[in-house]
Short mmCIF file of C-alpha atoms and ligand atoms in Angstrom, two decimals:
data_model
loop_
_atom_site.label_atom_id
_atom_site.label_comp_id
_atom_site.label_asym_id
_atom_site.label_seq_id
_atom_site.Cartn_x
_atom_site.Cartn_y
_atom_site.Cartn_z
CA UNK A 1 -21.34 11.30 95.14
CA UNK A 2 -21.92 14.64 93.79
CA UNK A 3 -25.28 15.64 92.51
CA UNK A 4 -24.55 16.14 88.31
CA UNK A 5 -25.34 19.87 87.81
CA UNK A 6 -27.58 20.40 85.13
CA UNK A 7 -29.34 23.00 82.80
CA UNK A 8 -32.35 22.98 81.42
CA UNK A 9 -32.06 24.72 77.89
CA UNK A 10 -35.79 25.56 75.81
CA UNK A 11 -37.59 26.42 79.02
CA UNK A 12 -40.90 26.37 76.89
CA UNK A 13 -44.05 23.57 77.54
CA UNK A 14 -41.96 20.43 78.16
CA UNK A 15 -39.61 21.61 80.20
CA UNK A 16 -42.01 23.18 82.76
CA UNK A 17 -44.47 20.42 82.81
CA UNK A 18 -42.24 17.64 82.61
CA UNK A 19 -38.36 18.48 82.81
CA UNK A 20 -38.16 20.78 86.05
CA UNK A 21 -40.22 18.39 88.12
CA UNK A 22 -38.22 15.23 87.08
CA UNK A 23 -35.21 16.88 87.91
CA UNK A 24 -36.59 17.87 91.49
CA UNK A 25 -37.65 14.62 91.95
CA UNK A 26 -34.16 12.93 91.05
CA UNK A 27 -31.45 13.07 94.31
CA UNK A 28 -28.81 12.26 91.21
CA UNK A 29 -29.10 15.95 89.78
CA UNK A 30 -29.23 19.70 90.82
CA UNK A 31 -30.40 22.10 88.70
CA UNK A 32 -27.44 24.75 88.03
CA UNK A 33 -29.63 27.05 85.76
CA UNK A 34 -32.28 27.58 82.99
CA UNK A 35 -31.59 28.87 79.70
CA UNK A 36 -33.95 30.25 76.90
CA UNK A 37 -34.24 33.49 74.93
CA UNK A 38 -36.98 34.96 76.06
CA UNK A 39 -39.12 32.98 78.66
CA UNK A 40 -39.41 33.91 82.28
CA UNK A 41 -36.72 32.62 84.83
CA UNK A 42 -37.51 30.60 87.79
CA UNK A 43 -36.90 32.01 91.49
CA UNK A 44 -34.16 30.99 92.66
CA UNK A 45 -32.39 29.57 89.64
CA UNK A 46 -29.07 31.44 87.54
CA UNK A 47 -31.15 31.93 83.64
CA UNK A 48 -29.27 33.01 81.10
CA UNK A 49 -30.17 34.26 77.36
CA UNK A 50 -28.26 31.57 75.26
CA UNK A 51 -26.33 28.46 76.08
CA UNK A 52 -23.26 30.00 74.80
CA UNK A 53 -23.63 32.99 77.75
CA UNK A 54 -23.68 30.03 80.28
CA UNK A 55 -20.72 27.83 78.91
CA UNK A 56 -18.55 31.06 78.90
CA UNK A 57 -20.10 32.38 82.36
CA UNK A 58 -21.17 29.88 84.32
CA UNK A 59 -22.46 28.47 86.37
CA UNK A 60 -20.21 25.46 86.08
CA UNK A 61 -23.01 22.66 84.41
CA UNK A 62 -21.85 18.93 84.21
CA UNK A 63 -24.73 17.98 81.39
CA UNK A 64 -27.78 20.05 79.72
CA UNK A 65 -31.18 19.07 78.71
CA UNK A 66 -32.08 20.61 75.71
CA UNK A 67 -35.76 21.12 75.48
CA UNK A 68 -35.60 23.47 72.34
CA UNK A 69 -37.43 22.88 69.16
CA UNK A 70 -35.46 20.24 67.21
CA UNK A 71 -34.13 22.51 64.32
CA UNK A 72 -31.71 24.01 66.81
CA UNK A 73 -30.82 21.03 68.90
CA UNK A 74 -27.71 20.00 67.18
CA UNK A 75 -25.61 23.25 67.70
CA UNK A 76 -26.39 23.19 71.06
CA UNK A 77 -25.40 20.01 71.40
CA UNK A 78 -22.26 20.40 69.60
CA UNK A 79 -21.87 23.36 72.12
CA UNK A 80 -22.18 21.25 74.63
CA UNK A 81 -20.25 18.66 73.84
CA UNK A 82 -16.67 21.12 72.91
CA UNK A 83 -16.99 21.30 76.67
CA UNK A 84 -17.36 17.34 77.40
CA UNK A 85 -21.06 18.44 78.94
CA UNK A 86 -23.28 15.45 78.70
CA UNK A 87 -26.35 16.06 76.74
CA UNK A 88 -30.08 14.61 76.54
CA UNK A 89 -31.54 14.88 73.61
CA UNK A 90 -35.70 15.57 73.73
CA UNK A 91 -37.29 13.65 71.22
CA UNK A 92 -37.01 13.86 67.81
CA UNK A 93 -33.13 13.78 68.95
CA UNK A 94 -32.11 15.91 65.94
CA UNK A 95 -33.96 17.26 62.77
CA UNK A 96 -31.64 15.13 60.43
CA UNK A 97 -30.35 11.32 60.89
CA UNK A 98 -27.04 12.30 59.68
CA UNK A 99 -27.00 15.31 62.66
CA UNK A 100 -27.76 12.77 65.17
CA UNK A 101 -25.23 10.42 63.73
CA UNK A 102 -22.28 13.39 63.64
CA UNK A 103 -23.58 13.90 67.50
CA UNK A 104 -22.64 10.38 68.55
CA UNK A 105 -19.18 10.70 67.22
CA UNK A 106 -18.45 13.81 68.47
CA UNK A 107 -19.78 12.54 71.85
CA UNK A 108 -17.62 9.29 71.81
CA UNK A 109 -14.72 11.22 70.77
CA UNK A 110 -14.96 13.38 74.04
CA UNK A 111 -16.16 10.77 76.26
CA UNK A 112 -19.18 12.72 77.25
CA UNK A 113 -23.06 11.14 77.02
CA UNK A 114 -25.48 11.27 74.45
CA UNK A 115 -29.24 10.46 75.04
CA UNK A 116 -31.29 10.03 72.70
CA UNK A 117 -34.97 10.41 74.96
CA UNK A 118 -38.00 9.09 73.60
CA UNK A 119 -40.56 9.14 76.59
CA UNK A 120 -43.01 7.09 75.44
CA UNK A 121 -41.19 4.31 75.61
CA UNK A 122 -41.03 4.82 79.70
CA UNK A 123 -44.66 4.63 79.80
CA UNK A 124 -46.25 2.49 82.38
CA UNK A 125 -47.62 -0.16 79.51
CA UNK A 126 -44.31 -0.51 77.50
CA UNK A 127 -42.24 -2.47 79.30
CA UNK A 128 -44.68 -5.34 79.99
CA UNK A 129 -46.11 -5.26 76.47
CA UNK A 130 -42.28 -5.48 75.43
CA UNK A 131 -42.37 -8.85 77.49
CA UNK A 132 -45.43 -10.07 76.37
CA UNK A 133 -44.81 -9.71 72.70
CA UNK A 134 -41.56 -11.46 72.62
CA UNK A 135 -43.11 -14.78 73.29
CA UNK A 136 -46.15 -14.50 70.70
CA UNK A 137 -46.41 -14.40 66.53
CA UNK A 138 -47.41 -11.03 65.42
CA UNK A 139 -50.19 -10.60 62.87
CA UNK A 140 -50.96 -7.64 62.55
CA UNK A 141 -50.51 -3.76 63.82
CA UNK A 142 -52.34 -1.03 63.95
CA UNK A 143 -51.86 2.54 65.35
CA UNK A 144 -54.09 5.60 65.71
CA UNK A 145 -52.79 8.59 66.81
CA UNK A 146 -55.30 11.17 66.32
CA UNK A 147 -55.07 14.70 68.20
CA UNK A 148 -56.26 17.96 67.82
CA UNK A 149 -53.12 20.16 67.19
CA UNK A 150 -55.21 23.29 68.32
CA UNK A 151 -55.06 21.91 72.06
CA UNK A 152 -51.95 20.48 72.05
CA UNK A 153 -50.00 22.62 70.04
CA UNK A 154 -51.35 26.16 70.17
CA UNK A 155 -49.07 28.63 68.32
CA UNK A 156 -46.22 26.53 67.74
CA UNK A 157 -44.84 28.10 64.47
CA UNK A 158 -41.72 25.98 64.32
CA UNK A 159 -43.90 22.53 64.47
CA UNK A 160 -44.86 23.25 60.83
CA UNK A 161 -41.74 24.48 59.67
CA UNK A 162 -39.09 22.50 57.56
CA UNK A 163 -37.54 20.07 60.46
CA UNK A 164 -40.57 20.19 62.80
CA UNK A 165 -42.08 17.26 61.79
CA UNK A 166 -45.69 18.66 61.66
CA UNK A 167 -48.00 15.16 62.67
CA UNK A 168 -44.99 13.21 62.95
CA UNK A 169 -44.38 15.42 66.07
CA UNK A 170 -46.42 13.21 68.46
CA UNK A 171 -46.48 10.68 65.80
CA UNK A 172 -43.38 9.77 66.39
CA UNK A 173 -43.87 8.77 70.12
CA UNK A 174 -46.11 5.87 68.58
CA UNK A 175 -43.31 4.59 66.61
CA UNK A 176 -40.61 5.27 69.62
CA UNK A 177 -43.15 2.81 71.21
CA UNK A 178 -43.70 0.22 68.23
CA UNK A 179 -40.08 -0.38 67.16
CA UNK A 180 -39.24 -1.38 70.91
CA UNK A 181 -42.40 -3.42 71.73
CA UNK A 182 -42.24 -5.55 68.32
CA UNK A 183 -39.44 -8.22 68.24
CA UNK A 184 -38.25 -7.77 64.73
CA UNK A 185 -37.45 -4.78 63.05
CA UNK A 186 -39.87 -2.88 60.87
CA UNK A 187 -39.76 -0.94 57.77
CA UNK A 188 -41.76 1.05 55.44
CA UNK A 189 -43.10 0.11 52.55
CA UNK A 190 -45.71 3.05 51.32
CA UNK A 191 -46.44 6.06 52.54
CA UNK A 192 -49.25 9.04 52.25
CA UNK A 193 -48.68 12.81 53.61
CA UNK A 194 -51.40 15.39 53.80
CA UNK A 195 -49.96 19.20 54.20
CA UNK A 196 -51.90 22.31 54.10
CA UNK A 197 -51.28 24.17 51.32
CA UNK A 198 -50.20 27.41 53.57
CA UNK A 199 -47.36 24.71 55.53
CA UNK A 200 -44.36 23.20 55.29
CA UNK A 201 -44.86 19.93 57.71
CA UNK A 202 -48.06 17.08 57.59
CA UNK A 203 -51.49 17.75 59.33
CA UNK A 204 -51.78 14.09 58.49
CA UNK A 205 -50.48 11.07 57.42
CA UNK A 206 -50.88 7.37 56.71
CA UNK A 207 -47.64 4.68 56.73
CA UNK A 208 -47.52 1.28 55.58
CA UNK A 209 -45.11 -1.53 57.12
CA UNK A 210 -43.85 -4.19 57.45
CA UNK A 211 -41.84 -6.61 60.28
CA UNK A 212 -39.25 -9.46 58.99
CA UNK A 213 -42.09 -11.66 58.92
CA UNK A 214 -44.71 -9.86 56.84
CA UNK A 215 -46.54 -8.80 59.49
CA UNK A 216 -48.29 -5.64 58.50
CA UNK A 217 -47.93 -2.62 60.69
CA UNK A 218 -50.71 0.40 59.35
CA UNK A 219 -50.38 3.91 60.68
CA UNK A 220 -53.09 6.66 61.13
CA UNK A 221 -51.69 10.01 62.32
CA UNK A 222 -53.98 13.07 62.17
CA UNK A 223 -53.97 16.24 63.93
CA UNK A 224 -57.67 17.03 62.97
CA UNK A 225 -59.32 14.78 65.28
CA UNK A 226 -61.71 16.86 67.63
CA UNK A 227 -63.48 14.22 69.84
CA UNK A 228 -61.87 11.72 71.39
CA UNK A 229 -58.61 12.12 71.60
CA UNK A 230 -57.01 8.59 70.25
CA UNK A 231 -53.46 7.55 71.25
CA UNK A 232 -53.63 3.70 70.48
CA UNK A 233 -51.43 0.82 69.47
CA UNK A 234 -53.40 -2.67 68.78
CA UNK A 235 -51.30 -6.00 68.18
CA UNK A 236 -52.82 -9.02 67.21
CA UNK A 237 -51.44 -11.77 68.10
CA UNK A 238 -51.82 -15.93 68.02
CA UNK A 239 -52.52 -15.79 71.85
CA UNK A 240 -55.20 -12.86 71.59
CA UNK A 241 -55.14 -8.81 70.78
CA UNK A 242 -52.63 -6.43 73.14
CA UNK A 243 -53.73 -2.73 73.24
CA UNK A 244 -51.77 0.00 74.57
CA UNK A 245 -54.15 3.30 74.77
CA UNK A 246 -53.45 6.44 76.34
CA UNK A 247 -49.98 6.97 74.91
CA UNK A 248 -49.01 3.55 76.68
CA UNK A 249 -50.06 4.23 79.86
CA UNK A 250 -53.05 1.66 79.54
CA UNK A 251 -52.13 -1.95 78.61
CA UNK A 252 -55.19 -4.31 78.29
CA UNK A 253 -54.32 -8.02 77.48
CA UNK A 254 -56.70 -10.95 77.14
CA UNK A 255 -55.99 -11.24 80.81
CA UNK A 256 -56.63 -8.36 81.82
CA UNK A 257 -56.08 -3.95 81.76
CA UNK A 258 -53.33 -2.29 84.10
CA UNK A 259 -53.57 1.16 84.47
CA UNK A 260 -50.14 2.73 84.79
CA UNK A 261 -48.69 5.83 86.71
CA UNK A 262 -47.18 9.02 84.67
CA UNK A 263 -43.76 7.76 85.24
CA UNK A 264 -41.97 8.83 81.85
CA UNK A 265 -39.68 11.47 82.73
CA UNK A 266 -38.46 10.19 85.99
CA UNK A 267 -37.58 6.69 84.10
CA UNK A 268 -35.68 9.07 81.38
CA UNK A 269 -33.63 10.78 84.32
CA UNK A 270 -33.19 7.87 86.29
CA UNK A 271 -31.67 6.39 82.72
CA UNK A 272 -29.63 9.71 81.76
CA UNK A 273 -28.21 9.46 85.17
CA UNK A 274 -27.27 5.67 84.79
CA UNK A 275 -25.31 6.26 81.18
CA UNK A 276 -23.29 9.38 82.90
CA UNK A 277 -22.17 7.16 85.67
CA UNK A 278 -21.27 4.63 83.62
CA UNK A 279 -20.00 6.54 80.89
CA UNK A 280 -22.23 5.45 78.22
CA UNK A 281 -24.42 6.64 75.50
CA UNK A 282 -27.89 5.48 74.09
CA UNK A 283 -28.77 6.94 70.63
CA UNK A 284 -31.83 4.78 69.07
CA UNK A 285 -32.83 6.33 65.73
CA UNK A 286 -34.63 3.49 64.51
CA UNK A 287 -38.26 5.89 65.14
CA UNK A 288 -36.68 9.25 63.72
CA UNK A 289 -35.88 6.67 60.48
CA UNK A 290 -38.99 5.52 59.85
CA UNK A 291 -40.49 9.33 59.81
CA UNK A 292 -37.34 10.11 57.28
CA UNK A 293 -38.37 7.31 55.12
CA UNK A 294 -41.86 8.71 54.68
CA UNK A 295 -40.60 12.13 53.82
CA UNK A 296 -38.58 10.06 51.61
CA UNK A 297 -40.84 7.99 49.40
CA UNK A 298 -44.23 9.29 50.75
CA UNK A 299 -47.00 10.23 48.21
CA UNK A 300 -47.57 14.34 49.09
CA UNK A 301 -51.52 15.46 48.90
CA UNK A 302 -52.36 18.93 49.62
CA UNK A 303 -55.20 20.13 51.72
CA UNK A 304 -57.09 23.25 53.09
CA UNK A 305 -54.74 26.01 54.74
CA UNK A 306 -54.69 25.77 58.68
CA UNK A 307 -55.01 28.93 60.88
CA UNK A 308 -53.80 28.31 64.31
P1 LIG B 1 -42.05 25.06 73.18
O1 LIG B 1 -43.46 24.98 74.01
O2 LIG B 1 -42.43 26.05 71.96
O3 LIG B 1 -40.81 25.61 73.60
C1 LIG B 1 -39.29 25.45 72.92
C2 LIG B 1 -38.48 26.55 73.89
O4 LIG B 1 -37.60 26.50 73.20
C3 LIG B 1 -39.40 27.68 73.81
O5 LIG B 1 -39.18 28.20 75.88
C4 LIG B 1 -37.94 28.62 73.04
O6 LIG B 1 -38.11 29.75 73.64
C5 LIG B 1 -36.72 27.58 73.30
N1 LIG B 1 -35.37 28.01 72.48
C6 LIG B 1 -35.97 27.73 70.97
N2 LIG B 1 -34.65 28.07 70.71
C7 LIG B 1 -33.98 28.27 71.73
C8 LIG B 1 -32.37 28.41 71.82
N3 LIG B 1 -31.70 28.26 70.55
N4 LIG B 1 -31.94 28.30 73.16
C9 LIG B 1 -32.74 28.45 74.20
N5 LIG B 1 -34.44 27.94 73.64
C10 LIG B 1 -34.83 27.89 72.72
O7 LIG B 1 -42.28 23.35 72.52
P2 LIG B 1 -42.24 22.17 73.26
O8 LIG B 1 -43.50 21.52 73.15
O9 LIG B 1 -41.83 22.10 75.01
O10 LIG B 1 -41.76 21.09 72.89
C11 LIG B 1 -39.68 21.00 72.83
C12 LIG B 1 -39.58 20.31 72.17
O11 LIG B 1 -39.88 18.83 73.22
C13 LIG B 1 -39.84 19.23 71.13
O12 LIG B 1 -38.66 18.74 70.19
C14 LIG B 1 -40.88 18.20 71.01
O13 LIG B 1 -41.34 17.38 70.12
C15 LIG B 1 -40.78 18.01 72.66
N6 LIG B 1 -41.41 17.21 73.18
C16 LIG B 1 -42.82 18.02 73.45
C17 LIG B 1 -43.81 17.55 74.13
C18 LIG B 1 -45.19 18.29 74.50
O14 LIG B 1 -46.31 17.52 75.29
N7 LIG B 1 -45.34 20.04 74.25
C19 LIG B 1 -43.95 16.64 74.92
C20 LIG B 1 -42.50 15.74 74.74
C21 LIG B 1 -41.24 16.07 74.02
P3 LIG B 1 -38.77 30.85 73.42
O15 LIG B 1 -39.66 30.90 72.92
O16 LIG B 1 -37.99 32.18 74.08
O17 LIG B 1 -38.26 31.14 71.73
#
């Protein structure tokens, strides 16, 4: 079977750190082109300044991976889907829920695969955590996602703009795990969003959720962490405590601790290939819906200005 010719659109941090190596390591795909308005090309790979230029002039592609900021993702996805090109959406899948729903309609209409990728769900500890929790009574969940924005997002102006999500940009990874591992749906009861006085997106957020059996879920997102960086999910159950740490890579159960390898993007590309070969889409917007609910009903606090 011919490889799936894919273009990576948006050659920023995540494209270079993860997408290009994952594509190179998956024989189902061949990297046909890269697209980015200002970034340098990769030696030996055709490079275009815009997706429109790629779709008009070639080289031909079967799929695109949209690794841009979320605010421009919908229009890029529409351009690709109009040509019947399969679309991999980096997280979050869009700037709004309604634009993602509209993309799904377009993809179905043209018979292309649309993949809303949640990389944290492919972290090594997540699948075993989900399996273990399926058998348990959930008593309480605590999510702590505290990182230093200056270390992880230096100079990323888009992340502070409307649609950029602020601290929910990393926080949505935690929500993607929680919505995947817990056996019942969860919903937001209350939220507090803390915004720097000079920014349009929160630097911290506290969420209170419940599952449909009334188990409380407390979420603490903070970008002002300067000490140890924390990406932890603790689930108390009738059979003891489960702890997922390091963003889902390390799973501690009452029976012991497992340290997994970094398999997230290999897993995502394997899933994308299966969706394309199977003629299917996978568009789960549950994590984005919780974020949208927090913006909808969260109490706003203002804090001191943030400067990079
Ligand atoms: P980034 O470093 O700011 O890179 C974004 C890239 O998109 C830049 O190269 C930018 O090009 C390009 N771009 C902007 N508008 C474009 C357009 N219309 N067409 C083509 N390219 C365009 O951001 P990032 O950290 O890689 O994050 C990108 C997405 O991946 C975000 O949604 C983020 O949540 C997600 N993600 C990031 C990480 C991470 O660790 N950084 C991890 C997982 C997922 P110019 O600079 O030339 O404008």
